[in-house]
Amino acid sequence: MTSQTSERDSAGLDAVRVTPSTAGGRLMPTGPVPVDVNNLNATWTRLQFVNQQYAGFQRESCDIQRTLWTNIHTLLGQKIALEKSWRDINTAYNSKADELTEMAQNSVAEESKGRNRHLAEQQRFLQHDVDQARQRIHALENGVAVHGSTTGAADHAKGAAIHELDSSENGMTTVRTLELQARIKEMEQDYEHMVGRYKDELSGLEARLSVADQKLKQFEQTTDRTRTMDLVISPAVKREPLSSGIDENVKMEDNEITGRGRRRQPKRARKGRKLEPQNPDMRMALVEYIYKDRRRKPSLSQQVESSKGQHNLHAIMNMPRPRNIHSPSQPNQPPVPSPMDALIDNNQGSSVALEASRSRLEASKRAIRPTPLQRIEQLTGEKTALQKELAKCQRQESANRAFKEEMRMVLDRLQQAVFEWRRAQREIDADFNVSLQQGVDTASIKVSIQSRDV
């Protein structure tokens, strides 16, 4: 193939003639078009490569088809084998089911035959018993008709037969009755003990609940009282030192012109007027609070102390005090009280400032009062404790409800047991009456037989 290609290339080159171009000076073909050998070689190479790829693809497709048909034949063989095995299994299952059905039918038939034979035997036995009973009744009727005059002997024999029946046949019935009565008594005792224990627990829980309610009420009252005090008493009244109303620096000066004495108050004494609230609403609220507090019934010791210090209190009330309105006063008379003192005196009360002494004032200044934050923390802690107590009480209440439900179920069971016991007692009484009647019949039969023998 290579030699043929070289021969064609040489022939093509010989056939081409080139001459220089006069216009451009380039070689231009004068004969046929030349053949590009390189392109032909490349095309031939690609064609061979494509042929090789096609041959490879064809071989692969043949292999794939062969594998596919092999798998198809294998699957067909497996399908045929599975169908055969399923057919065998179905045949075996049907045969086994038929066999079991036949066995079940045979067993049911045999059982029915056995029951029929048993019922027939029972019917024969019952018929025999009925015949015997009829014979006995007929014999008893004949004996009663023939020996109607022997009633005393019959009564004596009847009593003996009843005693014998009581001792032999009804002995077990009496024992069973006694056992049931003892069991019922034990159940009643257990129930009473359980009810008593539950009642004790309930009383204890109710006591604890009442204590918790009292604590909660006390906490609410304390909180309301503290809130009322915080609203009624202003911060200025809390912070300012209380004045006793005794002014030692007040001096009497003689007026050179008039000759009469006048009272002069220094500037330090005038500052005491800040103790009185400037707000009229706050002033009236403070007066009302003090008045309500003083209207409470005092104890015996408080009454004694009040009677002892009544004179001193009157003297302190009449001492000079800083006033909002300076009214003139005579030197030989007590000063005119302030409007606040007049209100307190009309309401038969007093103010903290009038009752306070200098030592109490100093002690109140040195006393460490809790800050609002500390008070809030304290009240929050008390509230948390009360909430815990309330949660505990709620849990106890739920436990009480559960206990009541359990007791209700116990009562239901006890009532059911009592009902069962009464029903058993009625059955025992019925059995005893039946046995007694049978004993009477047996005694009458014995009497008739004895009279016939005689």
XYZ file of C-alpha atoms in Angstrom:
454
model
C 0.000 0.000 0.000
C 2.886 2.359 0.701
C 4.453 1.689 -2.729
C 1.186 2.488 -4.497
C 0.871 5.752 -2.582
C 4.427 6.810 -3.534
C 3.791 5.971 -7.205
C 0.598 8.101 -7.228
C 2.440 10.995 -5.583
C 5.290 10.862 -8.166
C 2.812 10.731 -11.042
C 0.988 13.760 -9.695
C 4.233 15.726 -9.377
C 5.300 14.924 -12.928
C 1.951 16.015 -14.277
C 2.137 19.459 -12.660
C 3.938 22.202 -14.451
C 4.633 25.560 -12.904
C 5.749 28.777 -14.592
C 6.722 32.062 -12.998
C 3.918 34.611 -12.959
C 4.716 37.867 -14.684
C 2.399 39.868 -12.474
C 3.453 38.774 -9.044
C 6.562 36.761 -9.590
C 4.982 33.606 -7.999
C 4.686 30.109 -9.381
C 1.192 29.362 -10.668
C -0.073 25.967 -11.875
C -0.405 25.723 -15.596
C -1.815 22.133 -15.773
C -4.195 20.039 -13.613
C -4.746 20.800 -9.825
C -2.079 19.174 -7.633
C -3.055 16.572 -4.983
C -2.233 17.188 -1.280
C -0.502 14.023 -0.179
C -0.426 14.922 3.510
C -4.157 15.470 3.645
C -4.753 12.203 1.902
C -2.486 10.400 4.333
C -4.224 12.006 7.318
C -7.646 11.155 5.912
C -6.595 7.584 5.224
C -5.209 7.292 8.744
C -8.468 8.611 10.262
C -10.466 6.231 8.108
C -8.394 3.293 9.283
C -8.817 4.435 12.923
C -12.566 4.741 12.472
C -12.682 1.284 10.902
C -10.756 -0.110 13.839
C -13.111 1.591 16.326
C -16.152 0.301 14.435
C -14.729 -3.215 14.471
C -14.085 -2.917 18.223
C -17.604 -1.593 18.842
C -19.031 -4.406 16.746
C -17.094 -6.995 18.730
C -18.256 -5.410 22.012
C -21.862 -5.365 20.833
C -21.584 -9.035 19.901
C -20.167 -9.834 23.321
C -22.922 -7.829 25.018
C -25.625 -9.581 22.980
C -24.093 -12.951 23.782
C -23.999 -12.110 27.524
C -27.560 -10.774 27.407
C -28.935 -13.889 25.739
C -27.018 -16.042 28.199
C -28.605 -14.155 31.113
C -32.030 -14.414 29.494
C -31.669 -18.189 29.130
C -30.494 -18.410 32.767
C -33.482 -16.368 33.991
C -35.867 -18.483 31.962
C -34.386 -21.614 33.499
C -34.713 -20.148 36.986
C -38.317 -19.131 36.271
C -39.172 -22.643 35.112
C -37.496 -24.115 38.207
C -39.366 -21.704 40.510
C -42.688 -22.490 38.854
C -42.038 -26.186 39.266
C -41.043 -25.798 42.932
C -44.078 -23.571 43.605
C -46.330 -26.139 41.941
C -44.837 -28.882 44.117
C -45.230 -26.742 47.253
C -48.828 -25.907 46.353
C -49.610 -29.550 45.772
C -48.035 -30.549 49.098
C -49.893 -27.730 50.901
C -53.238 -28.720 49.415
C -52.685 -32.353 50.294
C -51.682 -31.431 53.844
C -54.673 -29.091 54.216
C -57.018 -31.800 52.973
C -55.478 -34.268 55.379
C -55.815 -31.860 58.315
C -59.399 -31.041 57.356
C -60.251 -34.710 57.224
C -58.575 -35.298 60.593
C -60.483 -32.355 62.134
C -63.767 -33.627 60.755
C -63.038 -37.103 62.062
C -62.094 -35.760 65.501
C -65.240 -33.600 65.636
C -67.349 -36.572 64.585
C -65.743 -38.807 67.217
C -66.178 -36.117 69.874
C -69.824 -35.685 68.913
C -70.359 -39.421 69.077
C -68.713 -39.547 72.507
C -70.869 -36.685 73.761
C -73.965 -38.362 72.418
C -73.048 -41.611 74.161
C -72.339 -39.723 77.396
C -75.630 -37.849 77.171
C -77.454 -41.093 76.468
C -75.878 -42.704 79.535
C -76.781 -39.683 81.663
C -80.309 -39.819 80.340
C -80.549 -43.505 81.272
C -79.199 -42.778 84.766
C -81.633 -39.912 85.209
C -84.509 -42.029 83.997
C -83.503 -44.740 86.464
C -83.363 -42.149 89.284
C -86.755 -40.787 88.275
C -88.215 -44.281 88.295
C -86.758 -44.957 91.741
C -88.094 -41.625 93.024
C -91.531 -42.440 91.649
C -91.421 -45.832 93.315
C -90.402 -44.241 96.617
C -93.156 -41.631 96.333
C -95.698 -44.354 95.578
C -94.459 -46.410 98.521
C -94.526 -43.320 100.779
C -98.098 -42.536 99.753
C -99.130 -46.107 100.496
C -97.380 -46.049 103.867
C -98.958 -42.732 104.848
C -102.369 -43.987 103.828
C -102.009 -47.268 105.756
C -100.222 -45.957 108.871
C -101.890 -42.580 109.351
C -102.322 -43.172 113.080
C -98.610 -43.391 113.904
C -97.921 -39.609 113.938
C -96.086 -39.553 117.297
C -93.606 -42.161 116.213
C -93.194 -40.334 112.914
C -92.413 -37.052 114.723
C -89.826 -38.754 116.911
C -88.186 -40.379 113.883
C -88.279 -37.030 112.050
C -86.404 -35.290 114.888
C -83.801 -38.050 114.970
C -83.332 -37.836 111.202
C -82.929 -34.030 111.338
C -80.316 -34.316 114.089
C -78.433 -36.955 112.105
C -78.570 -34.826 108.946
C -77.394 -31.760 110.870
C -74.386 -33.588 112.263
C -73.338 -35.359 109.064
C -74.303 -33.456 105.925
C -74.481 -29.833 107.137
C -71.310 -29.895 109.229
C -69.225 -28.508 106.388
C -71.851 -25.814 105.727
C -71.629 -24.571 109.315
C -67.834 -24.502 109.173
C -67.932 -22.533 105.937
C -70.374 -20.043 107.446
C -68.139 -19.535 110.464
C -65.103 -19.050 108.227
C -66.922 -16.448 106.142
C -68.066 -14.600 109.249
C -64.507 -14.546 110.646
C -63.145 -13.275 107.332
C -65.772 -10.530 107.175
C -64.877 -9.449 110.719
C -61.187 -9.285 109.813
C -61.994 -7.192 106.740
C -64.114 -4.821 108.839
C -61.320 -4.434 111.406
C -58.747 -3.720 108.680
C -61.071 -1.203 107.090
C -61.699 0.572 110.409
C -57.961 0.679 111.125
C -57.238 2.085 107.665
C -60.003 4.676 107.977
C -58.700 5.782 111.383
C -55.165 6.134 110.068
C -56.360 8.131 107.072
C -58.473 10.340 109.337
C -55.428 11.068 111.510
C -53.400 11.968 108.437
C -56.195 14.195 107.168
C -56.471 15.998 110.514
C -52.697 16.565 110.527
C -52.791 17.897 106.982
C -55.714 20.180 107.804
C -53.830 21.531 110.825
C -50.775 22.230 108.691
C -52.949 23.887 106.076
C -54.536 26.123 108.704
C -51.079 27.098 110.011
C -49.954 27.903 106.478
C -53.099 30.004 105.921
C -52.428 31.924 109.130
C -48.840 32.578 108.081
C -50.003 33.757 104.675
C -52.570 36.097 106.240
C -49.946 37.483 108.633
C -47.595 38.075 105.735
C -50.333 39.862 103.781
C -51.218 42.021 106.794
C -47.553 42.882 107.368
C -47.117 43.757 103.705
C -50.241 45.940 103.688
C -49.168 47.684 106.898
C -45.696 48.351 105.535
C -47.110 49.655 102.272
C -49.530 51.904 104.175
C -46.718 53.294 106.337
C -44.583 53.926 103.262
C -47.452 55.774 101.590
C -48.571 57.750 104.652
C -45.232 58.836 106.119
C -43.290 60.990 103.709
C -39.510 60.657 103.268
C -39.002 64.067 104.787
C -40.748 62.987 107.983
C -38.656 59.792 108.062
C -35.325 61.492 107.561
C -35.746 64.656 109.630
C -34.867 64.368 113.348
C -37.842 64.678 115.630
C -38.079 67.688 117.874
C -39.215 67.450 121.439
C -40.692 70.887 121.335
C -38.440 72.062 124.202
C -36.465 75.118 123.259
C -33.893 75.935 125.896
C -32.486 78.883 123.978
C -35.711 80.904 124.154
C -34.989 83.952 126.248
C -37.171 86.609 127.690
C -36.161 90.145 126.801
C -37.615 93.241 128.378
C -38.876 95.899 126.115
C -37.436 99.161 127.226
C -40.310 101.111 125.753
C -43.317 99.050 126.826
C -41.717 97.322 129.808
C -43.283 94.050 128.860
C -41.380 90.919 128.142
C -41.374 89.331 124.706
C -40.229 85.952 123.443
C -37.416 85.715 120.960
C -36.782 82.547 119.030
C -33.383 81.950 117.465
C -32.950 80.862 113.867
C -32.119 77.301 114.923
C -35.517 76.941 116.557
C -37.302 78.211 113.483
C -35.937 75.257 111.499
C -38.173 72.958 113.484
C -41.117 74.010 111.371
C -39.923 71.637 108.644
C -41.125 68.720 110.760
C -44.708 69.486 109.892
C -45.642 68.308 106.393
C -46.257 71.180 104.026
C -48.715 69.112 101.962
C -52.246 69.396 103.482
C -53.271 65.939 102.203
C -50.184 64.328 103.763
C -50.817 66.182 107.020
C -54.417 64.979 107.244
C -53.360 61.425 106.355
C -50.755 61.478 109.147
C -53.311 62.827 111.624
C -55.851 60.176 110.613
C -53.252 57.393 110.917
C -52.154 58.564 114.371
C -55.776 58.943 115.454
C -56.682 55.411 114.313
C -53.596 54.024 116.001
C -54.503 55.748 119.270
C -58.093 54.524 119.191
C -56.964 50.944 119.765
C -57.759 49.521 123.155
C -54.591 49.771 125.277
C -53.431 47.029 127.604
C -53.423 47.286 131.411
C -49.745 48.266 131.573
C -50.274 50.882 128.892
C -53.233 52.298 130.826
C -51.133 52.527 133.999
C -48.271 54.219 132.159
C -50.743 56.560 130.484
C -52.304 57.535 133.819
C -48.852 58.112 135.304
C -47.584 60.193 132.405
C -50.788 62.117 131.763
C -49.598 65.127 133.740
C -46.230 65.165 132.003
C -47.922 64.791 128.629
C -50.152 67.774 129.396
C -47.115 69.798 130.375
C -45.288 68.821 127.178
C -48.356 69.686 125.110
C -48.446 73.155 126.627
C -44.750 73.854 126.035
C -43.767 76.324 123.330
C -43.377 74.834 119.870
C -42.471 76.244 116.469
C -45.599 77.378 114.674
C -46.497 78.264 111.165
C -48.442 81.291 112.379
C -46.860 83.292 115.208
C -49.716 84.363 117.402
C -49.029 86.792 120.259
C -48.908 85.332 123.739
C -48.788 86.790 127.237
C -45.654 86.224 129.358
C -47.693 84.863 132.257
C -49.673 82.394 130.044
C -48.670 79.325 128.018
C -48.094 79.880 124.319
C -50.841 79.264 121.832
C -50.493 75.754 120.319
C -49.880 75.302 116.639
C -52.658 74.140 114.266
C -51.142 70.649 114.189
C -51.177 70.439 117.994
C -54.771 71.656 118.017
C -55.836 68.903 115.634
C -54.041 66.241 117.668
C -55.505 67.556 120.925
C -59.037 67.580 119.466
C -58.653 63.972 118.349
C -57.385 62.921 121.812
C -54.102 61.761 120.362
C -50.488 62.711 120.225
C -47.645 62.920 117.770
C -44.332 61.155 117.764
C -42.549 64.460 118.164
C -44.331 65.273 121.435
C -43.650 61.881 122.994
C -40.015 61.647 121.978
C -37.231 62.490 124.400
C -33.674 63.440 123.645
C -32.335 59.960 124.422
C -34.901 58.395 122.126
C -34.020 60.900 119.464
C -30.335 60.003 119.693
C -31.167 56.290 119.648
C -33.340 56.780 116.586
C -30.510 58.633 114.886
C -28.033 55.838 115.646
C -30.450 53.032 114.687
C -29.656 51.370 111.376
C -32.787 51.198 109.318
C -32.940 48.835 106.385
C -32.714 50.413 103.002
C -35.564 49.979 100.538
C -33.517 47.408 98.633
C -32.866 45.424 101.815
C -36.533 45.618 102.716
C -37.482 44.453 99.230
C -35.060 41.518 99.519
C -36.473 40.620 102.925
C -40.063 40.730 101.676
C -39.066 38.759 98.573
C -37.522 36.044 100.748
C -40.647 35.863 102.901
C -42.784 35.711 99.760
C -40.663 32.861 98.356
C -40.956 30.943 101.630
C -44.715 31.415 101.659
C -44.942 30.342 98.017
C -43.011 27.176 98.870
C -45.354 26.548 101.779
C -48.317 27.140 99.491
C -46.930 24.697 96.898
C -46.415 22.150 99.673
C -49.981 22.655 100.834
C -51.207 22.223 97.265
C -49.269 18.960 96.973
C -50.797 17.840 100.250
C -54.228 18.779 98.930
C -53.650 16.699 95.797
C -52.485 13.832 98.018
C -55.680 14.236 100.048
C -57.773 14.058 96.900
C -55.911 10.944 95.770
C -56.436 9.429 99.220
C -60.146 10.210 99.101
C -60.365 8.568 95.681
C -58.545 5.514 97.016
C -60.859 5.377 100.024
C -63.844 5.570 97.704
C -62.489 2.598 95.755
C -61.875 0.719 99.026
C -65.450 1.420 100.099
C -66.715 0.155 96.765
C -64.673 -3.025 97.144
C -65.915 -3.453 100.706
C -69.510 -3.031 99.612
C -68.926 -5.562 96.852
C -67.418 -7.976 99.398
C -70.399 -7.494 101.718
C -72.741 -8.118 98.797
C -70.841 -11.297 97.887
C -70.928 -12.432 101.519
C -74.669 -11.879 101.737
C -75.222 -13.726 98.482
C -73.073 -16.633 99.743
C -75.036 -16.605 102.981
C -78.300 -16.758 101.038
C -76.951 -19.654 98.980
C -75.883 -21.454 102.160
C -79.334 -20.902 103.664
C -80.962 -22.213 100.495
C -78.692 -25.280 100.495
C -79.464 -25.844 104.164
C -83.204 -25.606 103.550
C -82.946 -28.025 100.629
C -80.885 -30.444 102.729
C -83.372 -30.101 105.572
C -86.266 -30.843 103.235
C -84.412 -33.864 101.867
C -83.779 -35.007 105.443
C -87.461 -34.675 106.228
C -88.322 -36.717 103.158
C -85.727 -39.341 104.098
C -87.083 -39.512 107.644
C -90.648 -39.952 106.386
C -89.476 -42.720 104.038
C -87.672 -44.466 106.895
C -90.758 -44.199 109.071
C -92.926 -45.658 106.331
C -90.486 -48.541 105.796
C -90.323 -49.274 109.538
C -94.104 -49.194 109.824
C -94.373 -51.557 106.842
C -91.940 -53.984 108.444
C -93.912 -53.897 111.645
